[in-house]
């Protein structure tokens, strides 16, 4: 098995490097071909960003390490738990899809900050303002809608996972599954209302990373120890794991789930705007995606090798109900509890600026009261999603297809081209952008179709019990 694992990892590594090199060369070619006037304007905007304080904008007090922790905490964690199921849908080719999505996430993350630096320095540096600068009110509203679906889906999915995990750990004693979900939502809400800007989330992010890595490590070790090599009944009825090289019918749905696992473009402006050294952004982004991508590839490979065509979402449900599995479920539940306030706060900050809920416009008491009401309503809505659609993997795939594929692949590229002007962009970068957009549209359409079909099957199966 180890030799097989090494062959898979080595083949993927040889693919990752050319992909990254292509996007890097394209971006470099773009910088060379842009006119000197546009370059001067971009540099001037960057200088203004680092010196001008805009009402409602977070102060640049965060470190590069804190930004790295925020990105890794927001992205890594529950997405990795679904990756063995993703390979069950697509076959071993899913490893290549993970690598591609990792490169795309890095590429579009760079484009987002480039777009911010081309904006008027008097604008707040957040995601929806990029849409406003590029396409006016229509662009801003579209991004708001996608961003809202994105955050609601992520945090709602986190509430589902945490509630189900604690209910399983308690063996059905005490609170019901719905009760555990409400308790977890309340704890997440307390964390969210306590945060005023992203730079304050570094401690939560650090704890979130430690807990997620602990859960992933336990899960991987358990998968090595208890693979499906023969027929059995523990923890569920299973037969020897079966593997496929590629399943074309499952590629779109797999990409939708991987998009969910990688997409952090909506929070990138908030993270970057909190950095004391914004010039370190590319390094922070590249390192964070390298950490995340390497972790994802490792977890997906081990989980699919162990469980094959029977991989569940999350793959912790494939493991025996022993103390180690319970510990992993506790850790991943703690991770989502710590990660959810960071994700929700990023969106809430943008919405609060749009609604003028800032200290520059309101007194301390009124600002806190308005923030409290808005974020409370937000978590009530997300708890409602968790109670109404109790399927972790299906929600992840549907949200990934409907919003994250567009936020990851289409929106950043479209806004960058509009702000820069396509005539000022070299053809290699235009070609890369076109391919990324086509991939995003494909995943949105076909992935949504597959996710809805899977959700219908799960609902019918649940009602039949």
XYZ file of C-alpha atoms in Angstrom:
465
model
C 0.000 0.000 0.000
C 2.818 2.392 0.880
C 4.463 1.953 -2.517
C 1.098 2.567 -4.184
C 0.579 5.682 -2.073
C 4.038 6.977 -3.023
C 3.375 6.453 -6.727
C 0.113 8.439 -6.468
C 1.749 11.259 -4.527
C 4.749 11.494 -6.843
C 2.580 11.601 -9.952
C 0.499 14.393 -8.456
C 3.555 16.391 -7.392
C 4.864 16.305 -10.942
C 1.543 17.774 -12.074
C 1.304 20.537 -9.436
C 4.584 22.237 -10.417
C 3.781 22.817 -14.134
C 0.309 24.093 -13.246
C 1.714 26.618 -10.791
C 4.433 27.610 -13.246
C 1.917 28.327 -16.007
C -0.140 30.706 -13.872
C 2.961 32.372 -12.472
C 4.369 32.946 -15.973
C 1.003 34.256 -17.154
C 0.806 36.738 -14.285
C 4.391 37.791 -14.935
C 3.679 38.279 -18.626
C 0.681 40.428 -17.715
C 2.786 42.676 -15.510
C 5.282 43.128 -18.329
C 2.668 44.000 -20.938
C 0.677 46.515 -18.910
C 1.360 50.100 -19.917
C 3.551 52.267 -17.703
C 0.610 54.540 -16.942
C -1.486 51.671 -15.645
C 1.434 50.388 -13.619
C 1.985 53.784 -12.033
C -1.685 54.015 -11.175
C -1.590 50.565 -9.601
C 1.467 51.424 -7.526
C -0.042 54.729 -6.470
C -3.197 52.983 -5.340
C -1.146 50.519 -3.365
C 0.684 53.358 -1.608
C -2.622 55.017 -0.770
C -3.989 51.762 0.610
C -1.174 51.448 3.083
C -1.395 55.027 4.342
C -5.029 56.162 4.088
C -7.630 55.157 6.678
C -11.136 54.762 5.276
C -14.160 54.976 7.626
C -15.358 51.448 8.361
C -12.055 49.909 7.281
C -10.221 47.722 9.789
C -6.899 49.037 11.021
C -3.802 47.343 9.604
C -2.626 45.898 12.899
C -2.400 42.187 12.046
C 0.778 40.251 11.371
C 1.555 38.142 8.315
C 1.557 35.080 10.569
C -1.917 35.983 11.812
C -3.122 36.351 8.210
C -1.656 32.933 7.370
C -3.409 31.376 10.361
C -6.715 33.026 9.408
C -6.565 31.690 5.846
C -5.572 28.166 6.845
C -8.184 28.040 9.626
C -10.963 29.277 7.341
C -10.148 26.914 4.485
C -8.785 23.714 5.980
C -10.784 21.393 8.192
C -14.203 20.075 7.243
C -13.445 20.225 3.526
C -10.736 17.616 3.987
C -13.189 15.232 5.647
C -15.230 15.033 2.439
C -12.322 14.523 0.030
C -12.239 10.703 0.194
C -15.921 10.820 -0.839
C -14.903 13.185 -3.633
C -12.472 10.599 -4.977
C -15.221 7.997 -4.651
C -17.229 10.179 -7.056
C -14.422 10.947 -9.521
C -11.804 8.200 -9.055
C -8.074 8.779 -8.560
C -8.222 11.644 -11.072
C -9.701 13.616 -8.196
C -6.152 14.158 -6.922
C -5.421 16.124 -10.089
C -8.626 18.114 -9.552
C -7.470 19.020 -6.031
C -4.163 20.280 -7.420
C -5.916 22.323 -10.106
C -8.288 23.945 -7.614
C -5.367 24.792 -5.329
C -3.557 26.586 -8.145
C -6.755 28.373 -9.207
C -7.403 29.543 -5.648
C -3.904 31.031 -5.473
C -4.260 32.614 -8.912
C -7.645 34.237 -8.261
C -6.522 35.335 -4.788
C -3.729 37.318 -6.405
C -6.161 38.819 -8.938
C -8.501 39.929 -6.146
C -5.817 41.954 -4.383
C -4.629 43.373 -7.713
C -8.223 44.501 -8.316
C -8.382 46.095 -4.865
C -5.200 48.019 -5.595
C -6.723 49.408 -8.808
C -9.764 50.755 -6.955
C -10.223 54.264 -5.637
C -8.275 54.425 -2.363
C -11.288 56.013 -0.647
C -13.284 52.771 -0.990
C -13.414 50.181 1.769
C -11.267 47.191 0.782
C -13.787 44.372 0.713
C -15.058 41.863 -1.811
C -18.307 43.526 -2.830
C -16.541 46.825 -3.529
C -14.562 45.081 -6.254
C -17.861 44.272 -7.959
C -19.007 47.872 -7.447
C -15.829 49.265 -8.995
C -15.958 46.871 -11.938
C -19.665 46.582 -12.787
C -21.454 49.145 -10.633
C -24.393 48.326 -8.393
C -25.256 45.199 -10.393
C -21.823 43.706 -9.744
C -22.006 44.581 -6.072
C -25.443 42.992 -5.623
C -24.420 39.807 -7.439
C -21.355 39.413 -5.229
C -23.445 40.085 -2.112
C -25.852 37.311 -3.106
C -23.095 34.800 -3.893
C -21.194 35.755 -0.762
C -24.344 35.409 1.359
C -25.094 31.935 -0.038
C -21.446 31.024 0.476
C -21.255 32.019 4.151
C -24.720 30.726 4.999
C -23.849 27.382 3.448
C -20.462 27.079 5.143
C -21.574 28.009 8.646
C -24.821 26.070 8.274
C -22.778 23.048 7.212
C -20.478 23.534 10.202
C -23.477 23.552 12.541
C -24.681 20.293 10.947
C -21.279 18.635 11.396
C -20.755 19.802 14.992
C -24.295 18.892 16.067
C -24.166 15.438 14.494
C -20.718 14.741 15.961
C -21.677 15.664 19.523
C -24.924 13.692 19.203
C -22.971 10.593 18.086
C -20.409 11.050 20.850
C -23.220 11.195 23.428
C -24.732 8.022 21.904
C -28.126 9.706 21.686
C -28.279 10.442 25.405
C -29.357 13.850 26.653
C -29.988 16.364 23.886
C -31.376 15.414 20.512
C -29.355 16.047 17.361
C -31.312 19.264 16.772
C -30.608 20.350 20.344
C -26.871 19.844 19.868
C -27.012 21.879 16.664
C -28.664 24.772 18.508
C -26.069 24.624 21.290
C -23.215 24.684 18.761
C -24.849 27.572 16.882
C -25.141 29.536 20.142
C -21.439 29.051 20.935
C -20.481 30.140 17.408
C -22.729 33.193 17.797
C -20.963 34.205 21.016
C -17.624 34.051 19.231
C -18.920 36.088 16.307
C -20.397 38.961 18.346
C -17.136 39.245 20.308
C -15.056 39.984 17.180
C -14.887 43.521 15.790
C -12.236 43.006 13.083
C -10.295 40.182 11.475
C -7.001 40.968 13.220
C -8.647 39.925 16.503
C -9.343 36.415 15.174
C -5.739 35.125 15.172
C -6.118 33.225 18.464
C -9.373 31.588 17.347
C -7.688 30.691 14.056
C -4.684 29.135 15.800
C -6.908 26.974 18.013
C -8.982 26.061 14.962
C -5.896 24.908 13.051
C -4.599 22.820 15.964
C -7.944 21.074 16.446
C -8.470 20.409 12.730
C -4.960 19.030 12.259
C -5.447 16.811 15.303
C -8.724 15.441 13.934
C -7.240 14.881 10.474
C -4.188 13.099 11.922
C -6.335 10.770 14.035
C -8.624 10.060 11.081
C -5.731 9.249 8.747
C -4.053 6.929 11.274
C -7.373 5.165 11.863
C -7.891 4.778 8.103
C -4.491 3.093 7.837
C -5.411 0.763 10.705
C -8.963 -0.159 9.608
C -9.188 -0.228 5.781
C -12.019 -2.112 4.089
C -10.139 -5.236 2.978
C -12.916 -7.788 3.455
C -16.619 -8.042 4.241
C -17.707 -6.650 7.600
C -20.383 -4.889 9.601
C -18.365 -2.340 11.635
C -19.021 0.564 11.736
C -21.328 -0.001 8.738
C -21.867 -2.967 6.431
C -19.031 -2.993 3.897
C -17.158 -5.075 1.324
C -13.544 -4.836 0.140
C -12.769 -1.333 -1.138
C -12.982 -0.893 -4.900
C -11.071 1.890 -6.693
C -11.381 3.526 -10.108
C -8.889 5.599 -12.039
C -11.488 8.031 -13.391
C -15.259 8.469 -13.435
C -16.249 11.155 -15.902
C -19.811 11.405 -14.595
C -18.580 12.426 -11.143
C -16.008 15.061 -12.123
C -18.364 18.063 -11.928
C -19.745 17.072 -8.519
C -16.214 16.396 -7.261
C -15.058 19.805 -8.460
C -18.002 21.421 -6.666
C -16.966 19.829 -3.379
C -13.300 20.691 -3.913
C -14.311 24.289 -4.662
C -16.034 24.327 -1.285
C -12.867 22.967 0.323
C -10.592 25.605 -1.262
C -12.665 28.733 -1.686
C -11.630 31.631 0.544
C -11.725 34.458 -1.994
C -14.620 36.154 -0.221
C -12.620 36.611 2.988
C -9.276 37.382 1.347
C -9.868 41.160 1.157
C -10.715 41.253 4.871
C -7.617 39.250 5.755
C -5.333 41.314 3.513
C -6.755 44.616 4.758
C -5.835 43.644 8.319
C -2.145 43.058 7.500
C 0.498 45.546 8.571
C 2.602 44.385 5.615
C 0.248 43.989 2.629
C 3.294 43.566 0.382
C 3.651 40.090 1.936
C 0.231 39.011 0.687
C 1.408 36.833 -2.217
C 3.827 34.958 0.047
C 1.164 34.443 2.719
C -1.373 33.264 0.136
C 1.048 30.914 -1.606
C 2.250 29.338 1.626
C -1.273 28.895 2.982
C -2.497 27.204 -0.212
C 0.582 24.956 -0.271
C -0.162 23.818 3.289
C -3.833 23.286 2.497
C -3.237 21.540 -0.830
C -0.644 19.144 0.597
C -2.947 18.252 3.479
C -5.898 17.685 1.156
C -3.975 15.429 -1.203
C -2.667 13.307 1.655
C -6.077 12.916 3.338
C -7.889 12.188 0.072
C -5.347 9.558 -0.945
C -5.383 7.707 2.369
C -9.171 7.884 2.776
C -9.938 6.659 -0.736
C -7.326 3.895 -0.501
C -8.881 2.697 2.748
C -12.591 2.923 1.886
C -12.785 3.226 -1.902
C -16.275 3.147 -3.356
C -17.807 3.200 0.164
C -16.183 6.418 1.411
C -18.648 8.497 3.421
C -18.876 12.220 4.125
C -17.306 12.905 6.543
C -14.956 9.928 6.278
C -14.830 9.738 10.095
C -18.150 7.866 9.757
C -16.221 5.036 8.048
C -14.130 4.504 11.179
C -14.938 2.189 14.098
C -16.693 3.834 17.052
C -13.691 3.698 19.380
C -12.093 6.307 21.633
C -9.814 7.646 18.900
C -12.711 8.259 16.516
C -14.658 10.012 19.259
C -11.628 12.200 19.964
C -11.362 13.086 16.261
C -15.051 14.026 16.141
C -14.663 16.202 19.239
C -11.637 17.955 17.710
C -13.289 18.601 14.347
C -16.393 19.879 16.143
C -14.221 22.284 18.135
C -12.547 23.336 14.887
C -15.804 24.350 13.221
C -16.918 26.109 16.403
C -13.739 28.207 16.323
C -13.703 28.671 12.532
C -17.341 29.714 12.113
C -17.007 33.058 13.964
C -14.042 33.966 11.736
C -15.993 33.242 8.547
C -19.202 34.896 9.749
C -17.336 37.964 11.014
C -15.727 38.535 7.621
C -19.139 38.736 5.948
C -20.716 40.665 8.813
C -18.024 43.341 8.634
C -18.784 44.000 4.965
C -22.532 44.082 5.586
C -22.116 46.404 8.570
C -20.042 48.847 6.532
C -22.719 48.829 3.807
C -25.379 49.562 6.469
C -23.219 52.278 8.117
C -22.870 50.283 11.338
C -19.449 51.718 12.201
C -17.890 53.649 15.085
C -17.373 56.631 12.779
C -21.146 56.983 12.333
C -22.635 55.569 15.557
C -21.898 55.803 19.244
C -20.228 52.852 20.966
C -23.502 51.601 22.469
C -25.584 51.988 19.300
C -22.871 50.410 17.166
C -22.663 47.380 19.464
C -26.461 47.041 19.640
C -26.828 47.164 15.857
C -23.981 44.689 15.393
C -25.542 42.376 17.981
C -28.953 42.383 16.288
C -27.542 41.861 12.774
C -25.239 38.983 13.718
C -27.935 37.355 15.851
C -30.363 37.324 12.923
C -27.584 35.936 10.765
C -26.976 32.965 13.060
C -30.697 32.320 13.475
C -30.943 31.934 9.695
C -27.905 29.629 9.546
C -29.259 27.474 12.379
C -32.493 27.166 10.407
C -30.551 25.824 7.414
C -28.779 23.275 9.617
C -32.082 22.046 11.073
C -33.881 21.956 7.734
C -31.208 20.192 5.611
C -29.299 17.743 7.839
C -26.992 16.305 5.133
C -23.371 17.387 5.531
C -21.923 16.156 2.227
C -24.901 17.239 0.122
C -24.918 20.774 1.531
C -21.175 21.064 0.919
C -21.510 19.971 -2.720
C -24.543 22.184 -3.434
C -23.031 25.312 -1.897
C -19.775 24.594 -3.693
C -21.563 24.337 -7.031
C -24.002 27.236 -6.645
C -21.738 29.898 -5.196
C -18.157 28.848 -4.586
C -17.421 27.749 -8.132
C -18.458 31.235 -9.322
C -16.711 33.050 -6.463
C -13.546 31.047 -7.006
C -13.344 30.998 -10.804
C -15.630 33.577 -12.423
C -16.071 36.678 -10.257
C -12.388 37.477 -9.532
C -11.405 37.006 -13.173
C -14.298 39.056 -14.579
C -13.680 41.946 -12.175
C -9.940 41.980 -12.818
C -10.351 42.043 -16.605
C -12.960 44.815 -16.377
C -10.824 46.987 -14.087
C -7.540 46.394 -15.909
C -8.931 46.449 -19.417
C -8.471 43.402 -21.606
C -6.245 45.326 -24.012
C -3.757 45.833 -21.179
C -3.541 42.116 -20.417
C -1.156 39.759 -22.179
C -2.697 36.925 -24.196
C -1.222 34.136 -21.994
C -3.052 35.542 -18.963
C -6.238 36.083 -20.982
C -6.115 32.433 -22.056
C -5.669 31.262 -18.462
C -8.536 33.515 -17.363
C -10.828 32.125 -20.075
C -10.083 28.541 -19.038
C -10.722 29.332 -15.371
C -14.062 31.002 -16.157
C -15.197 28.089 -18.350
C -14.337 25.647 -15.574
C -16.330 27.689 -13.043
C -19.432 27.821 -15.250
C -19.218 24.079 -15.955
C -18.971 23.224 -12.257
C -21.831 25.582 -11.376
C -24.243 23.999 -13.853
C -23.308 20.330 -13.749
C -22.260 20.266 -10.089
C -25.543 21.821 -8.950
C -27.472 19.234 -10.948
C -25.562 16.360 -9.346
C -25.770 17.799 -5.828
C -29.539 18.308 -6.050
C -30.020 14.753 -7.314
C -27.944 13.356 -4.429
C -29.866 15.448 -1.908
C -33.183 14.161 -3.252
C -31.952 10.580 -2.889
C -30.870 11.167 0.705
C -34.176 12.843 1.591
C -36.169 9.954 0.076
C -34.001 7.426 1.915
C -34.481 9.270 5.197
C -38.249 9.489 4.765
C -38.416 5.773 3.934
C -36.848 4.808 7.278
